[in-house]
Amino acid sequence: LEEAAFQLQQIFRIDISIALNILGIESMRAGHCRVAFTCFKLAADRGYSKAQFNVGLCYEHGRGTEKDLEKAGFYYCQAASSHHPMAQYRYARHLLQHGPGSLWDRHHKAVALLEQAAGAGITEAQAYLGVFYMRGLQPQEKRGLKYLLQAANSGDAQSRYHVGVCYEQGLGVQQNLVEARRHYQQSAAAGNRQAQERLQA
């Protein structure tokens, strides 16, 4: 009976958190940012990762509360530790830009989080890693190209442009101007101005 009661409490706690998070989303859509933040915060403090991510967004952008990047990082970290992919991406960015500790530790942890988010299909993480590996102190061009292709295949026009650059300059792949042009055309068709300018050049 104790086990059954515990399970019921867990279900009730989760259901309340889901309901609060949904109410927060609807309130945000209606422009009631303070109400939304309160709902997200109540659900986040119950350990619901989706709400923790939403609280992080509120703190990062100052929606419904004061802008506070440290608190945003805290809630992104909470959600990321529950394997929320977009929170992993956001927390990694936070670590690289604002995080505490040594640069090496932050860098190492951020890359691990970005890899997890990219593996979960987060296009922003794939694109970020692609550029990161291409431009790092010790560039890993093949690895960078892999992530740029993943992001490009998910519809990211900027990553498609970068893939074109890789083929044009032979970065991580054998130089192939025909293939470069194809990627530039696809990127330009999606509205990327850099790709349009590159095609004209």
PDB file of C-alpha atoms in Angstrom:
ATOM      1  CA  LEU A   1       0.000   0.000   0.000  1.00  0.00           C
ATOM      2  CA  GLU A   2       2.860   2.357   0.774  1.00  0.00           C
ATOM      3  CA  GLU A   3       4.345   1.722  -2.669  1.00  0.00           C
ATOM      4  CA  ALA A   4       0.963   2.309  -4.336  1.00  0.00           C
ATOM      5  CA  ALA A   5       0.473   5.533  -2.389  1.00  0.00           C
ATOM      6  CA  PHE A   6       3.965   6.707  -3.389  1.00  0.00           C
ATOM      7  CA  GLN A   7       3.249   5.943  -7.067  1.00  0.00           C
ATOM      8  CA  LEU A   8      -0.021   7.879  -6.911  1.00  0.00           C
ATOM      9  CA  GLN A   9       1.769  10.852  -5.362  1.00  0.00           C
ATOM     10  CA  GLN A  10       4.362  10.773  -8.169  1.00  0.00           C
ATOM     11  CA  ILE A  11       1.664  10.649 -10.864  1.00  0.00           C
ATOM     12  CA  PHE A  12      -0.261  13.476  -9.202  1.00  0.00           C
ATOM     13  CA  ARG A  13       2.899  15.586  -8.902  1.00  0.00           C
ATOM     14  CA  ILE A  14       3.788  15.041 -12.563  1.00  0.00           C
ATOM     15  CA  ASP A  15       0.235  15.710 -13.777  1.00  0.00           C
ATOM     16  CA  ILE A  16       0.073  18.976 -11.823  1.00  0.00           C
ATOM     17  CA  SER A  17       3.443  20.017 -13.283  1.00  0.00           C
ATOM     18  CA  ILE A  18       2.291  19.240 -16.830  1.00  0.00           C
ATOM     19  CA  ALA A  19      -0.913  21.209 -16.298  1.00  0.00           C
ATOM     20  CA  LEU A  20       0.971  24.196 -14.866  1.00  0.00           C
ATOM     21  CA  ASN A  21       3.429  24.162 -17.764  1.00  0.00           C
ATOM     22  CA  ILE A  22       0.603  24.062 -20.335  1.00  0.00           C
ATOM     23  CA  LEU A  23      -1.166  26.899 -18.507  1.00  0.00           C
ATOM     24  CA  GLY A  24       2.109  28.847 -18.619  1.00  0.00           C
ATOM     25  CA  ILE A  25       2.468  28.311 -22.381  1.00  0.00           C
ATOM     26  CA  GLU A  26      -1.122  29.444 -23.013  1.00  0.00           C
ATOM     27  CA  SER A  27      -0.652  32.482 -20.760  1.00  0.00           C
ATOM     28  CA  MET A  28       2.551  33.429 -22.614  1.00  0.00           C
ATOM     29  CA  ARG A  29       0.750  33.149 -25.969  1.00  0.00           C
ATOM     30  CA  ALA A  30      -1.997  35.428 -24.627  1.00  0.00           C
ATOM     31  CA  GLY A  31       0.609  37.980 -23.567  1.00  0.00           C
ATOM     32  CA  HIS A  32       0.250  37.384 -19.816  1.00  0.00           C
ATOM     33  CA  CYS A  33       3.950  36.985 -19.181  1.00  0.00           C
ATOM     34  CA  ARG A  34       3.900  37.320 -15.386  1.00  0.00           C
ATOM     35  CA  VAL A  35       1.184  34.678 -15.027  1.00  0.00           C
ATOM     36  CA  ALA A  36       3.105  32.427 -17.419  1.00  0.00           C
ATOM     37  CA  PHE A  37       6.324  32.826 -15.455  1.00  0.00           C
ATOM     38  CA  THR A  38       4.532  31.988 -12.180  1.00  0.00           C
ATOM     39  CA  CYS A  39       3.076  28.803 -13.700  1.00  0.00           C
ATOM     40  CA  PHE A  40       6.399  27.747 -15.176  1.00  0.00           C
ATOM     41  CA  LYS A  41       8.194  28.434 -11.885  1.00  0.00           C
ATOM     42  CA  LEU A  42       5.713  26.363  -9.834  1.00  0.00           C
ATOM     43  CA  ALA A  43       6.102  23.419 -12.224  1.00  0.00           C
ATOM     44  CA  ALA A  44       9.890  23.873 -12.438  1.00  0.00           C
ATOM     45  CA  ASP A  45      10.262  23.819  -8.671  1.00  0.00           C
ATOM     46  CA  ARG A  46       8.441  20.462  -8.718  1.00  0.00           C
ATOM     47  CA  GLY A  47      11.254  19.132 -10.928  1.00  0.00           C
ATOM     48  CA  TYR A  48       9.496  19.208 -14.322  1.00  0.00           C
ATOM     49  CA  SER A  49      12.237  19.649 -16.936  1.00  0.00           C
ATOM     50  CA  LYS A  50      10.080  21.291 -19.628  1.00  0.00           C
ATOM     51  CA  ALA A  51       9.019  23.953 -17.138  1.00  0.00           C
ATOM     52  CA  GLN A  52      12.620  24.382 -15.951  1.00  0.00           C
ATOM     53  CA  PHE A  53      13.593  25.074 -19.547  1.00  0.00           C
ATOM     54  CA  ASN A  54      10.753  27.608 -19.878  1.00  0.00           C
ATOM     55  CA  VAL A  55      11.818  29.365 -16.666  1.00  0.00           C
ATOM     56  CA  GLY A  56      15.330  29.561 -18.116  1.00  0.00           C
ATOM     57  CA  LEU A  57      13.941  31.218 -21.243  1.00  0.00           C
ATOM     58  CA  CYS A  58      11.972  33.703 -19.129  1.00  0.00           C
ATOM     59  CA  TYR A  59      15.069  34.679 -17.161  1.00  0.00           C
ATOM     60  CA  GLU A  60      17.247  34.840 -20.278  1.00  0.00           C
ATOM     61  CA  HIS A  61      14.863  37.141 -22.162  1.00  0.00           C
ATOM     62  CA  GLY A  62      13.260  38.976 -19.226  1.00  0.00           C
ATOM     63  CA  ARG A  63       9.739  37.732 -19.958  1.00  0.00           C
ATOM     64  CA  GLY A  64       7.447  37.851 -16.933  1.00  0.00           C
ATOM     65  CA  THR A  65      10.415  38.496 -14.651  1.00  0.00           C
ATOM     66  CA  GLU A  66      13.649  40.469 -14.437  1.00  0.00           C
ATOM     67  CA  LYS A  67      16.338  39.403 -16.888  1.00  0.00           C
ATOM     68  CA  ASP A  68      18.904  37.319 -14.984  1.00  0.00           C
ATOM     69  CA  LEU A  69      21.426  35.263 -16.946  1.00  0.00           C
ATOM     70  CA  GLU A  70      22.744  33.502 -13.842  1.00  0.00           C
ATOM     71  CA  LYS A  71      19.268  32.241 -12.938  1.00  0.00           C
ATOM     72  CA  ALA A  72      18.644  31.332 -16.582  1.00  0.00           C
ATOM     73  CA  GLY A  73      21.792  29.213 -16.495  1.00  0.00           C
ATOM     74  CA  PHE A  74      20.679  27.556 -13.256  1.00  0.00           C
ATOM     75  CA  TYR A  75      17.323  26.471 -14.696  1.00  0.00           C
ATOM     76  CA  TYR A  76      18.845  25.391 -18.009  1.00  0.00           C
ATOM     77  CA  CYS A  77      21.291  23.287 -15.993  1.00  0.00           C
ATOM     78  CA  GLN A  78      18.410  21.694 -14.051  1.00  0.00           C
ATOM     79  CA  ALA A  79      16.559  20.794 -17.253  1.00  0.00           C
ATOM     80  CA  ALA A  80      19.744  19.655 -19.012  1.00  0.00           C
ATOM     81  CA  SER A  81      20.498  17.257 -16.157  1.00  0.00           C
ATOM     82  CA  SER A  82      17.114  15.627 -16.942  1.00  0.00           C
ATOM     83  CA  HIS A  83      18.267  15.203 -20.584  1.00  0.00           C
ATOM     84  CA  HIS A  84      16.120  18.005 -22.053  1.00  0.00           C
ATOM     85  CA  PRO A  85      17.898  18.444 -25.443  1.00  0.00           C
ATOM     86  CA  MET A  86      17.151  22.132 -26.033  1.00  0.00           C
ATOM     87  CA  ALA A  87      18.145  22.904 -22.436  1.00  0.00           C
ATOM     88  CA  GLN A  88      21.419  21.071 -23.052  1.00  0.00           C
ATOM     89  CA  TYR A  89      22.037  23.371 -26.019  1.00  0.00           C
ATOM     90  CA  ARG A  90      21.097  26.538 -24.112  1.00  0.00           C
ATOM     91  CA  TYR A  91      23.101  25.576 -21.031  1.00  0.00           C
ATOM     92  CA  ALA A  92      26.140  24.785 -23.210  1.00  0.00           C
ATOM     93  CA  ARG A  93      25.902  28.253 -24.770  1.00  0.00           C
ATOM     94  CA  HIS A  94      25.539  29.741 -21.287  1.00  0.00           C
ATOM     95  CA  LEU A  95      28.646  27.900 -20.079  1.00  0.00           C
ATOM     96  CA  LEU A  96      30.715  29.123 -23.011  1.00  0.00           C
ATOM     97  CA  GLN A  97      29.616  32.751 -22.582  1.00  0.00           C
ATOM     98  CA  HIS A  98      28.892  33.291 -18.881  1.00  0.00           C
ATOM     99  CA  GLY A  99      29.654  30.139 -16.933  1.00  0.00           C
ATOM    100  CA  PRO A 100      31.754  29.911 -13.770  1.00  0.00           C
ATOM    101  CA  GLY A 101      34.987  27.946 -13.435  1.00  0.00           C
ATOM    102  CA  SER A 102      38.003  27.544 -15.671  1.00  0.00           C
ATOM    103  CA  LEU A 103      37.676  28.010 -19.413  1.00  0.00           C
ATOM    104  CA  TRP A 104      38.880  24.433 -20.020  1.00  0.00           C
ATOM    105  CA  ASP A 105      36.239  22.889 -17.722  1.00  0.00           C
ATOM    106  CA  ARG A 106      33.446  25.026 -19.178  1.00  0.00           C
ATOM    107  CA  HIS A 107      34.589  24.262 -22.723  1.00  0.00           C
ATOM    108  CA  HIS A 108      34.763  20.510 -22.058  1.00  0.00           C
ATOM    109  CA  LYS A 109      31.337  20.351 -20.392  1.00  0.00           C
ATOM    110  CA  ALA A 110      29.731  22.586 -23.036  1.00  0.00           C
ATOM    111  CA  VAL A 111      30.999  20.439 -25.916  1.00  0.00           C
ATOM    112  CA  ALA A 112      29.666  17.276 -24.230  1.00  0.00           C
ATOM    113  CA  LEU A 113      26.235  18.924 -23.832  1.00  0.00           C
ATOM    114  CA  LEU A 114      26.255  20.174 -27.421  1.00  0.00           C
ATOM    115  CA  GLU A 115      27.127  16.677 -28.657  1.00  0.00           C
ATOM    116  CA  GLN A 116      24.174  15.234 -26.704  1.00  0.00           C
ATOM    117  CA  ALA A 117      21.788  17.902 -28.004  1.00  0.00           C
ATOM    118  CA  ALA A 118      23.031  17.439 -31.579  1.00  0.00           C
ATOM    119  CA  GLY A 119      22.578  13.669 -31.245  1.00  0.00           C
ATOM    120  CA  ALA A 120      18.984  14.293 -30.138  1.00  0.00           C
ATOM    121  CA  GLY A 121      18.375  16.207 -33.378  1.00  0.00           C
ATOM    122  CA  ILE A 122      18.602  19.815 -32.147  1.00  0.00           C
ATOM    123  CA  THR A 123      19.475  21.693 -35.347  1.00  0.00           C
ATOM    124  CA  GLU A 124      20.905  24.695 -33.470  1.00  0.00           C
ATOM    125  CA  ALA A 125      23.342  22.428 -31.633  1.00  0.00           C
ATOM    126  CA  GLN A 126      24.384  20.726 -34.876  1.00  0.00           C
ATOM    127  CA  ALA A 127      25.002  24.084 -36.563  1.00  0.00           C
ATOM    128  CA  TYR A 128      26.882  25.451 -33.547  1.00  0.00           C
ATOM    129  CA  LEU A 129      29.117  22.384 -33.339  1.00  0.00           C
ATOM    130  CA  GLY A 130      29.761  22.488 -37.076  1.00  0.00           C
ATOM    131  CA  VAL A 131      31.084  26.037 -36.930  1.00  0.00           C
ATOM    132  CA  PHE A 132      32.794  25.363 -33.594  1.00  0.00           C
ATOM    133  CA  TYR A 133      34.813  22.445 -34.990  1.00  0.00           C
ATOM    134  CA  MET A 134      35.661  24.349 -38.169  1.00  0.00           C
ATOM    135  CA  ARG A 135      36.921  27.451 -36.358  1.00  0.00           C
ATOM    136  CA  GLY A 136      38.435  25.995 -33.185  1.00  0.00           C
ATOM    137  CA  LEU A 137      42.018  26.483 -32.077  1.00  0.00           C
ATOM    138  CA  GLN A 138      42.660  23.003 -33.479  1.00  0.00           C
ATOM    139  CA  PRO A 139      40.103  22.710 -36.297  1.00  0.00           C
ATOM    140  CA  GLN A 140      38.512  19.294 -36.864  1.00  0.00           C
ATOM    141  CA  GLU A 141      37.184  19.911 -40.354  1.00  0.00           C
ATOM    142  CA  LYS A 142      35.673  16.476 -41.047  1.00  0.00           C
ATOM    143  CA  ARG A 143      33.845  16.508 -37.728  1.00  0.00           C
ATOM    144  CA  GLY A 144      32.650  20.061 -38.358  1.00  0.00           C
ATOM    145  CA  LEU A 145      31.384  19.146 -41.811  1.00  0.00           C
ATOM    146  CA  LYS A 146      29.466  16.183 -40.360  1.00  0.00           C
ATOM    147  CA  TYR A 147      27.514  18.472 -38.031  1.00  0.00           C
ATOM    148  CA  LEU A 148      27.016  21.156 -40.678  1.00  0.00           C
ATOM    149  CA  LEU A 149      25.506  18.531 -42.987  1.00  0.00           C
ATOM    150  CA  GLN A 150      23.188  17.329 -40.217  1.00  0.00           C
ATOM    151  CA  ALA A 151      21.957  20.879 -39.624  1.00  0.00           C
ATOM    152  CA  ALA A 152      21.678  21.570 -43.360  1.00  0.00           C
ATOM    153  CA  ASN A 153      19.639  18.398 -43.856  1.00  0.00           C
ATOM    154  CA  SER A 154      17.334  19.632 -41.069  1.00  0.00           C
ATOM    155  CA  GLY A 155      16.652  22.760 -43.116  1.00  0.00           C
ATOM    156  CA  ASP A 156      19.185  25.244 -41.742  1.00  0.00           C
ATOM    157  CA  ALA A 157      20.079  27.512 -44.684  1.00  0.00           C
ATOM    158  CA  GLN A 158      23.129  29.031 -42.957  1.00  0.00           C
ATOM    159  CA  SER A 159      24.610  25.557 -42.381  1.00  0.00           C
ATOM    160  CA  ARG A 160      23.894  24.695 -46.017  1.00  0.00           C
ATOM    161  CA  TYR A 161      25.897  27.797 -46.982  1.00  0.00           C
ATOM    162  CA  HIS A 162      28.794  26.673 -44.749  1.00  0.00           C
ATOM    163  CA  VAL A 163      28.715  23.230 -46.399  1.00  0.00           C
ATOM    164  CA  GLY A 164      29.085  25.044 -49.730  1.00  0.00           C
ATOM    165  CA  VAL A 165      32.142  26.863 -48.363  1.00  0.00           C
ATOM    166  CA  CYS A 166      33.620  23.528 -47.272  1.00  0.00           C
ATOM    167  CA  TYR A 167      33.251  22.099 -50.768  1.00  0.00           C
ATOM    168  CA  GLU A 168      34.553  25.274 -52.399  1.00  0.00           C
ATOM    169  CA  GLN A 169      37.654  25.453 -50.198  1.00  0.00           C
ATOM    170  CA  GLY A 170      38.224  21.732 -49.616  1.00  0.00           C
ATOM    171  CA  LEU A 171      37.628  21.852 -45.843  1.00  0.00           C
ATOM    172  CA  GLY A 172      37.018  18.359 -44.475  1.00  0.00           C
ATOM    173  CA  VAL A 173      36.208  17.113 -47.958  1.00  0.00           C
ATOM    174  CA  GLN A 174      37.830  17.045 -51.386  1.00  0.00           C
ATOM    175  CA  GLN A 175      37.363  20.354 -53.207  1.00  0.00           C
ATOM    176  CA  ASN A 176      34.382  20.163 -55.565  1.00  0.00           C
ATOM    177  CA  LEU A 177      33.074  23.393 -57.098  1.00  0.00           C
ATOM    178  CA  VAL A 178      30.037  21.709 -58.669  1.00  0.00           C
ATOM    179  CA  GLU A 179      28.984  20.389 -55.267  1.00  0.00           C
ATOM    180  CA  ALA A 180      29.733  23.778 -53.687  1.00  0.00           C
ATOM    181  CA  ARG A 181      27.469  25.485 -56.225  1.00  0.00           C
ATOM    182  CA  ARG A 182      24.671  22.995 -55.512  1.00  0.00           C
ATOM    183  CA  HIS A 183      24.800  23.760 -51.788  1.00  0.00           C
ATOM    184  CA  TYR A 184      24.968  27.508 -52.412  1.00  0.00           C
ATOM    185  CA  GLN A 185      21.914  27.260 -54.685  1.00  0.00           C
ATOM    186  CA  GLN A 186      19.932  25.366 -52.047  1.00  0.00           C
ATOM    187  CA  SER A 187      20.930  27.868 -49.375  1.00  0.00           C
ATOM    188  CA  ALA A 188      20.151  30.840 -51.631  1.00  0.00           C
ATOM    189  CA  ALA A 189      16.752  29.365 -52.488  1.00  0.00           C
ATOM    190  CA  ALA A 190      16.004  29.335 -48.751  1.00  0.00           C
ATOM    191  CA  GLY A 191      16.818  33.066 -48.618  1.00  0.00           C
ATOM    192  CA  ASN A 192      20.426  33.047 -47.433  1.00  0.00           C
ATOM    193  CA  ARG A 193      22.010  36.293 -48.642  1.00  0.00           C
ATOM    194  CA  GLN A 194      25.616  35.099 -48.240  1.00  0.00           C
ATOM    195  CA  ALA A 195      24.890  32.169 -50.537  1.00  0.00           C
ATOM    196  CA  GLN A 196      23.272  34.477 -53.087  1.00  0.00           C
ATOM    197  CA  GLU A 197      26.353  36.730 -53.051  1.00  0.00           C
ATOM    198  CA  ARG A 198      28.677  33.721 -53.322  1.00  0.00           C
ATOM    199  CA  LEU A 199      26.821  32.464 -56.405  1.00  0.00           C
ATOM    200  CA  GLN A 200      27.146  35.876 -58.069  1.00  0.00           C
ATOM    201  CA  ALA A 201      30.866  35.934 -57.288  1.00  0.00           C
TER     202      ALA A 201
END
